[in-house]
Amino acid sequence: MSEFKFGFVALLGPPNSGKSTLMNHYLGQKVAIVSPKPQTTRNRISGILSDDDSQVVFLDTPGIHRMRGKMNRFLLETAWDALSSSDVIVVLFDAAFFASKPHLMEQELAPLVKPVNGSGRPVYVAVNKIDKVKDKAMLLPVMEKAQAMWPDAEFFPISARKGDGADVLLDKIKAALPEGAPMFPDDQISTVPMRFMAAEVIREKLFMSLQQELPYSTAVEIEFWNEDPEKNLVNIGAIIYTTKSNHKGMIIGKGGQNLKKIGIKARTEIEEMLEQKVMLELWVKVREGWTEDVGFLRSIGLGE
């Protein structure tokens, strides 16, 4: 009889490489928010996959990038902390993007090369979004460059969105985990609290409703969370922060319509998540320079 496996798996990669999508695929439900816009994930978010012979704790991380500023420094620290606390490393990158722009590959992936190679941990490289590459021959130079960067890694062409190749990668991950007893109940799928997940849902709907760079100047904080067991109801109040007064108007929209749409979509998803009725109130406030305010960044869970 084989021994039970338990361990932590760091999901690392550039922004928009599909880390959250892959984790959500393995869990069979959404734990991390997903957006076509890069830098959606800001915190290290764990997803727990339990089965008969293993428990895998995935650490979804912010995208590795070269941007500056206090918030971006916190994002990078979160990703590197996940690497240091993991048993297995999975590097993901967008193969479709690099197949069309191979000249950017070394530049974009360079920050990951030395830390991953020097980690001393098993490394698997997920060459993601292959479903978006019609001419598969275009993947060959991408694979060759990636293999030169991580010569000791194993490579897996996958589509996290469709699940293609993901099961083969998961089998390898499980085989590489150390033996150990499970740390969490088998029905727990994440370590993040429901308040945090609710804030993330609101932020996702906010991201999807806004254009260009505006989402990156926004943050969501749960102001209150009051449960009424008799009515099977949760009253939630959340503040959307932005850095500029003109952005506030864009978030609210004409006649409050955009904020209303954000609230309806967020409330529907939070109700599904909590399996309860939800009353959701949203406010928009201007907080200039919040991305450089260390105290505020820590208050919304960054840099911990």
mmCIF file of C-alpha atoms in Angstrom, residues 39-304:
data_model
loop_
_atom_site.group_PDB
_atom_site.id
_atom_site.type_symbol
_atom_site.label_atom_id
_atom_site.label_comp_id
_atom_site.label_asym_id
_atom_site.label_seq_id
_atom_site.Cartn_x
_atom_site.Cartn_y
_atom_site.Cartn_z
ATOM 1 C CA GLN A 39 -1.829 41.216 -12.509
ATOM 2 C CA THR A 40 -5.263 40.058 -11.345
ATOM 3 C CA THR A 41 -3.898 37.991 -8.438
ATOM 4 C CA ARG A 42 -2.477 40.185 -5.672
ATOM 5 C CA ASN A 43 -2.265 37.801 -2.736
ATOM 6 C CA ARG A 44 -0.955 34.293 -2.353
ATOM 7 C CA ILE A 45 -4.130 32.244 -2.555
ATOM 8 C CA SER A 46 -4.155 28.593 -1.576
ATOM 9 C CA GLY A 47 -6.310 25.893 -3.098
ATOM 10 C CA ILE A 48 -6.529 22.466 -1.459
ATOM 11 C CA LEU A 49 -7.033 19.327 -3.539
ATOM 12 C CA SER A 50 -7.750 16.190 -1.492
ATOM 13 C CA ASP A 51 -8.182 12.637 -2.732
ATOM 14 C CA ASP A 52 -7.659 9.096 -1.428
ATOM 15 C CA ASP A 53 -3.867 9.095 -1.568
ATOM 16 C CA SER A 54 -2.773 12.745 -1.424
ATOM 17 C CA GLN A 55 -3.509 16.299 -0.377
ATOM 18 C CA VAL A 56 -2.030 18.997 -2.600
ATOM 19 C CA VAL A 57 -1.957 22.618 -1.468
ATOM 20 C CA PHE A 58 -1.557 24.877 -4.501
ATOM 21 C CA LEU A 59 -0.113 28.333 -3.865
ATOM 22 C CA ASP A 60 -1.386 30.676 -6.553
ATOM 23 C CA THR A 61 0.863 33.731 -6.713
ATOM 24 C CA PRO A 62 0.967 37.208 -8.241
ATOM 25 C CA GLY A 63 2.655 37.339 -11.632
ATOM 26 C CA ILE A 64 6.419 37.844 -11.637
ATOM 27 C CA HIS A 65 7.124 41.195 -13.287
ATOM 28 C CA ARG A 66 9.577 44.100 -13.334
ATOM 29 C CA MET A 67 7.260 46.940 -12.297
ATOM 30 C CA ARG A 68 8.263 49.214 -9.398
ATOM 31 C CA GLY A 69 6.464 50.695 -6.403
ATOM 32 C CA LYS A 70 5.537 49.451 -2.944
ATOM 33 C CA MET A 71 2.504 47.428 -4.023
ATOM 34 C CA ASN A 72 4.475 45.729 -6.780
ATOM 35 C CA ARG A 73 7.284 44.974 -4.321
ATOM 36 C CA PHE A 74 4.749 43.307 -2.024
ATOM 37 C CA LEU A 75 3.400 41.267 -4.948
ATOM 38 C CA LEU A 76 6.870 39.977 -5.781
ATOM 39 C CA GLU A 77 7.621 39.175 -2.136
ATOM 40 C CA THR A 78 4.417 37.131 -2.007
ATOM 41 C CA ALA A 79 5.489 35.086 -5.020
ATOM 42 C CA TRP A 80 9.025 34.463 -3.731
ATOM 43 C CA ASP A 81 7.691 33.481 -0.298
ATOM 44 C CA ALA A 82 5.563 30.817 -1.977
ATOM 45 C CA LEU A 83 8.621 29.453 -3.757
ATOM 46 C CA SER A 84 10.573 29.149 -0.507
ATOM 47 C CA SER A 85 7.736 27.371 1.312
ATOM 48 C CA SER A 86 6.868 24.890 -1.451
ATOM 49 C CA ASP A 87 7.804 21.241 -2.039
ATOM 50 C CA VAL A 88 7.246 21.380 -5.810
ATOM 51 C CA ILE A 89 7.418 24.267 -8.277
ATOM 52 C CA VAL A 90 5.247 24.645 -11.362
ATOM 53 C CA VAL A 91 6.245 27.415 -13.757
ATOM 54 C CA LEU A 92 3.553 28.508 -16.201
ATOM 55 C CA PHE A 93 3.829 30.762 -19.211
ATOM 56 C CA ASP A 94 1.607 31.786 -22.105
ATOM 57 C CA ALA A 95 2.914 29.782 -25.058
ATOM 58 C CA ALA A 96 0.537 31.496 -27.480
ATOM 59 C CA PHE A 97 1.896 34.913 -26.554
ATOM 60 C CA PHE A 98 5.534 33.868 -26.913
ATOM 61 C CA ALA A 99 4.870 31.907 -30.109
ATOM 62 C CA SER A 100 3.818 35.192 -31.712
ATOM 63 C CA LYS A 101 6.430 37.307 -29.891
ATOM 64 C CA PRO A 102 9.452 35.050 -29.288
ATOM 65 C CA HIS A 103 11.787 38.032 -28.925
ATOM 66 C CA LEU A 104 10.112 38.871 -25.584
ATOM 67 C CA MET A 105 10.482 35.437 -24.049
ATOM 68 C CA GLU A 106 13.902 35.725 -22.430
ATOM 69 C CA GLN A 107 13.134 39.214 -21.127
ATOM 70 C CA GLU A 108 9.769 38.273 -19.605
ATOM 71 C CA LEU A 109 10.880 34.967 -18.073
ATOM 72 C CA ALA A 110 14.362 36.023 -16.937
ATOM 73 C CA PRO A 111 13.318 36.877 -13.310
ATOM 74 C CA LEU A 112 12.179 33.269 -12.840
ATOM 75 C CA VAL A 113 15.259 31.474 -14.146
ATOM 76 C CA LYS A 114 17.811 31.775 -11.341
ATOM 77 C CA PRO A 115 15.440 31.486 -8.328
ATOM 78 C CA VAL A 116 13.697 28.418 -9.770
ATOM 79 C CA ASN A 117 16.888 26.677 -10.870
ATOM 80 C CA GLY A 118 18.463 27.325 -7.492
ATOM 81 C CA SER A 119 15.477 26.183 -5.438
ATOM 82 C CA GLY A 120 16.546 22.548 -5.104
ATOM 83 C CA ARG A 121 12.954 21.464 -5.664
ATOM 84 C CA PRO A 122 11.341 19.415 -8.438
ATOM 85 C CA VAL A 123 10.392 21.800 -11.256
ATOM 86 C CA TYR A 124 7.667 21.283 -13.851
ATOM 87 C CA VAL A 125 7.124 23.793 -16.610
ATOM 88 C CA ALA A 126 3.549 24.092 -17.915
ATOM 89 C CA VAL A 127 3.605 25.442 -21.462
ATOM 90 C CA ASN A 128 0.107 26.877 -21.278
ATOM 91 C CA LYS A 129 -2.549 28.040 -23.755
ATOM 92 C CA ILE A 130 -1.464 25.638 -26.492
ATOM 93 C CA ASP A 131 -5.094 25.549 -27.620
ATOM 94 C CA LYS A 132 -4.634 29.088 -28.913
ATOM 95 C CA VAL A 133 -1.716 28.118 -31.178
ATOM 96 C CA LYS A 134 -3.120 26.824 -34.476
ATOM 97 C CA ASP A 135 0.266 26.057 -36.033
ATOM 98 C CA LYS A 136 1.857 23.769 -33.431
ATOM 99 C CA ALA A 137 5.240 24.077 -35.180
ATOM 100 C CA MET A 138 5.406 27.582 -33.707
ATOM 101 C CA LEU A 139 5.708 25.972 -30.269
ATOM 102 C CA LEU A 140 9.055 24.313 -31.056
ATOM 103 C CA PRO A 141 11.264 27.406 -30.670
ATOM 104 C CA VAL A 142 9.316 28.351 -27.546
ATOM 105 C CA MET A 143 9.974 24.923 -26.031
ATOM 106 C CA GLU A 144 13.651 25.056 -26.998
ATOM 107 C CA LYS A 145 14.170 28.427 -25.311
ATOM 108 C CA ALA A 146 12.297 27.302 -22.199
ATOM 109 C CA GLN A 147 14.346 24.097 -21.962
ATOM 110 C CA ALA A 148 17.535 26.161 -22.145
ATOM 111 C CA MET A 149 16.256 28.287 -19.247
ATOM 112 C CA TRP A 150 15.264 25.321 -17.041
ATOM 113 C CA PRO A 151 17.434 22.405 -18.189
ATOM 114 C CA ASP A 152 16.517 20.158 -15.247
ATOM 115 C CA ALA A 153 12.762 20.670 -15.484
ATOM 116 C CA GLU A 154 10.112 18.455 -17.062
ATOM 117 C CA PHE A 155 7.845 20.127 -19.622
ATOM 118 C CA PHE A 156 4.110 19.745 -20.125
ATOM 119 C CA PRO A 157 2.141 21.370 -22.964
ATOM 120 C CA ILE A 158 -1.275 22.148 -21.478
ATOM 121 C CA SER A 159 -4.428 24.190 -21.777
ATOM 122 C CA ALA A 160 -5.455 25.205 -18.255
ATOM 123 C CA ARG A 161 -8.700 26.630 -19.632
ATOM 124 C CA LYS A 162 -9.742 23.395 -21.358
ATOM 125 C CA GLY A 163 -7.890 21.000 -19.080
ATOM 126 C CA ASP A 164 -5.843 19.447 -21.890
ATOM 127 C CA GLY A 165 -2.688 17.858 -20.468
ATOM 128 C CA ALA A 166 -3.489 19.038 -16.930
ATOM 129 C CA ASP A 167 -4.096 15.540 -15.539
ATOM 130 C CA VAL A 168 -0.692 14.295 -16.713
ATOM 131 C CA LEU A 169 0.943 17.254 -14.983
ATOM 132 C CA LEU A 170 -1.053 16.614 -11.799
ATOM 133 C CA ASP A 171 0.086 12.983 -11.672
ATOM 134 C CA LYS A 172 3.711 14.159 -11.833
ATOM 135 C CA ILE A 173 3.119 16.720 -9.103
ATOM 136 C CA LYS A 174 1.584 14.132 -6.777
ATOM 137 C CA ALA A 175 4.424 11.667 -7.407
ATOM 138 C CA ALA A 176 6.977 14.323 -6.420
ATOM 139 C CA LEU A 177 5.315 15.248 -3.127
ATOM 140 C CA PRO A 178 6.810 14.035 0.153
ATOM 141 C CA GLU A 179 5.012 11.462 2.263
ATOM 142 C CA GLY A 180 2.951 12.964 5.043
ATOM 143 C CA ALA A 181 -0.444 13.162 6.685
ATOM 144 C CA PRO A 182 -3.031 15.664 5.402
ATOM 145 C CA MET A 183 -3.025 19.044 7.133
ATOM 146 C CA PHE A 184 -6.601 20.074 6.273
ATOM 147 C CA PRO A 185 -10.063 18.452 6.343
ATOM 148 C CA ASP A 186 -10.811 16.746 3.032
ATOM 149 C CA ASP A 187 -13.791 19.040 2.373
ATOM 150 C CA GLN A 188 -11.770 22.270 2.763
ATOM 151 C CA ILE A 189 -10.767 23.805 -0.555
ATOM 152 C CA SER A 190 -8.872 26.911 0.566
ATOM 153 C CA THR A 191 -7.225 28.561 3.553
ATOM 154 C CA VAL A 192 -8.470 32.048 2.747
ATOM 155 C CA PRO A 193 -11.475 33.331 4.753
ATOM 156 C CA MET A 194 -14.852 33.932 3.153
ATOM 157 C CA ARG A 195 -14.541 37.701 3.661
ATOM 158 C CA PHE A 196 -11.411 37.697 1.551
ATOM 159 C CA MET A 197 -13.050 35.574 -1.149
ATOM 160 C CA ALA A 198 -16.051 37.914 -1.245
ATOM 161 C CA ALA A 199 -13.755 40.921 -1.680
ATOM 162 C CA GLU A 200 -11.977 39.068 -4.488
ATOM 163 C CA VAL A 201 -15.275 38.356 -6.252
ATOM 164 C CA ILE A 202 -16.158 42.058 -6.124
ATOM 165 C CA ARG A 203 -12.700 42.940 -7.426
ATOM 166 C CA GLU A 204 -13.064 40.474 -10.287
ATOM 167 C CA LYS A 205 -16.375 42.023 -11.390
ATOM 168 C CA LEU A 206 -14.756 45.432 -11.077
ATOM 169 C CA PHE A 207 -11.846 44.327 -13.269
ATOM 170 C CA MET A 208 -14.183 42.967 -15.911
ATOM 171 C CA SER A 209 -16.221 46.169 -16.048
ATOM 172 C CA LEU A 210 -13.298 48.568 -16.446
ATOM 173 C CA GLN A 211 -10.905 49.243 -19.292
ATOM 174 C CA GLN A 212 -7.170 49.713 -19.702
ATOM 175 C CA GLU A 213 -5.161 50.579 -16.585
ATOM 176 C CA LEU A 214 -7.991 51.705 -14.320
ATOM 177 C CA PRO A 215 -8.429 48.334 -12.529
ATOM 178 C CA TYR A 216 -4.897 48.499 -11.140
ATOM 179 C CA SER A 217 -5.674 51.683 -9.201
ATOM 180 C CA THR A 218 -8.582 50.010 -7.397
ATOM 181 C CA ALA A 219 -8.846 47.936 -4.221
ATOM 182 C CA VAL A 220 -11.745 46.362 -2.332
ATOM 183 C CA GLU A 221 -12.151 46.231 1.452
ATOM 184 C CA ILE A 222 -15.002 44.557 3.335
ATOM 185 C CA GLU A 223 -16.441 47.209 5.672
ATOM 186 C CA PHE A 224 -18.930 44.979 7.491
ATOM 187 C CA TRP A 225 -20.178 41.381 7.425
ATOM 188 C CA ASN A 226 -23.305 40.650 9.448
ATOM 189 C CA GLU A 227 -24.896 37.194 9.431
ATOM 190 C CA ASP A 228 -28.582 36.595 10.174
ATOM 191 C CA PRO A 229 -29.011 32.810 10.624
ATOM 192 C CA GLU A 230 -32.793 33.054 11.077
ATOM 193 C CA LYS A 231 -33.209 34.612 7.641
ATOM 194 C CA ASN A 232 -30.312 32.647 6.109
ATOM 195 C CA LEU A 233 -28.972 36.059 5.106
ATOM 196 C CA VAL A 234 -25.591 37.786 5.096
ATOM 197 C CA ASN A 235 -25.380 41.581 4.941
ATOM 198 C CA ILE A 236 -22.097 42.655 3.372
ATOM 199 C CA GLY A 237 -20.788 46.175 2.899
ATOM 200 C CA ALA A 238 -17.688 46.792 0.792
ATOM 201 C CA ILE A 239 -15.666 49.854 -0.139
ATOM 202 C CA ILE A 240 -14.068 50.172 -3.556
ATOM 203 C CA TYR A 241 -11.031 52.435 -3.323
ATOM 204 C CA THR A 242 -9.550 54.273 -6.270
ATOM 205 C CA THR A 243 -6.748 56.790 -6.573
ATOM 206 C CA LYS A 244 -8.457 59.569 -8.554
ATOM 207 C CA SER A 245 -11.790 61.366 -8.374
ATOM 208 C CA ASN A 246 -12.436 61.011 -12.115
ATOM 209 C CA HIS A 247 -11.937 57.246 -11.757
ATOM 210 C CA LYS A 248 -14.657 57.222 -9.104
ATOM 211 C CA GLY A 249 -17.149 58.503 -11.653
ATOM 212 C CA MET A 250 -16.083 55.849 -14.148
ATOM 213 C CA ILE A 251 -16.578 53.087 -11.607
ATOM 214 C CA ILE A 252 -20.018 54.347 -10.593
ATOM 215 C CA GLY A 253 -21.089 55.000 -14.175
ATOM 216 C CA LYS A 254 -23.897 57.164 -15.488
ATOM 217 C CA GLY A 255 -26.756 57.126 -13.018
ATOM 218 C CA GLY A 256 -24.883 54.550 -10.953
ATOM 219 C CA GLN A 257 -25.461 51.880 -13.595
ATOM 220 C CA ASN A 258 -21.943 50.432 -13.708
ATOM 221 C CA LEU A 259 -21.696 50.086 -9.937
ATOM 222 C CA LYS A 260 -25.137 48.479 -9.919
ATOM 223 C CA LYS A 261 -24.038 45.900 -12.518
ATOM 224 C CA ILE A 262 -20.894 45.137 -10.524
ATOM 225 C CA GLY A 263 -22.994 44.655 -7.388
ATOM 226 C CA ILE A 264 -25.540 42.350 -9.034
ATOM 227 C CA LYS A 265 -22.900 40.097 -10.578
ATOM 228 C CA ALA A 266 -20.851 39.991 -7.371
ATOM 229 C CA ARG A 267 -23.881 39.311 -5.166
ATOM 230 C CA THR A 268 -24.999 36.416 -7.373
ATOM 231 C CA GLU A 269 -21.597 34.742 -7.199
ATOM 232 C CA ILE A 270 -21.156 35.342 -3.462
ATOM 233 C CA GLU A 271 -24.588 33.777 -2.841
ATOM 234 C CA GLU A 272 -23.488 30.674 -4.753
ATOM 235 C CA MET A 273 -20.263 30.568 -2.773
ATOM 236 C CA LEU A 274 -21.937 30.971 0.640
ATOM 237 C CA GLU A 275 -25.136 29.080 -0.244
ATOM 238 C CA GLN A 276 -27.019 31.905 1.458
ATOM 239 C CA LYS A 277 -28.924 35.013 0.481
ATOM 240 C CA VAL A 278 -26.743 38.108 0.380
ATOM 241 C CA MET A 279 -27.482 41.813 0.700
ATOM 242 C CA LEU A 280 -24.522 43.621 -0.812
ATOM 243 C CA GLU A 281 -23.835 47.335 -0.508
ATOM 244 C CA LEU A 282 -20.973 48.963 -2.385
ATOM 245 C CA TRP A 283 -19.405 52.390 -1.943
ATOM 246 C CA VAL A 284 -16.661 54.051 -3.946
ATOM 247 C CA LYS A 285 -14.094 56.229 -2.191
ATOM 248 C CA VAL A 286 -11.040 58.123 -3.405
ATOM 249 C CA ARG A 287 -7.819 57.318 -1.549
ATOM 250 C CA GLU A 288 -4.934 59.001 -3.272
ATOM 251 C CA GLY A 289 -1.630 57.124 -3.314
ATOM 252 C CA TRP A 290 -2.957 53.966 -1.705
ATOM 253 C CA THR A 291 -0.652 51.784 -3.823
ATOM 254 C CA GLU A 292 2.316 53.364 -1.988
ATOM 255 C CA ASP A 293 0.715 53.371 1.486
ATOM 256 C CA VAL A 294 2.331 50.480 3.361
ATOM 257 C CA GLY A 295 -0.184 50.555 6.233
ATOM 258 C CA PHE A 296 -3.148 50.425 3.883
ATOM 259 C CA LEU A 297 -1.581 47.706 1.729
ATOM 260 C CA ARG A 298 -1.134 45.548 4.812
ATOM 261 C CA SER A 299 -4.712 46.261 5.936
ATOM 262 C CA ILE A 300 -6.057 44.737 2.702
ATOM 263 C CA GLY A 301 -3.825 41.692 3.049
ATOM 264 C CA LEU A 302 -0.796 42.589 0.943
ATOM 265 C CA GLY A 303 2.737 42.175 2.204
ATOM 266 C CA GLU A 304 1.799 39.684 4.911
#
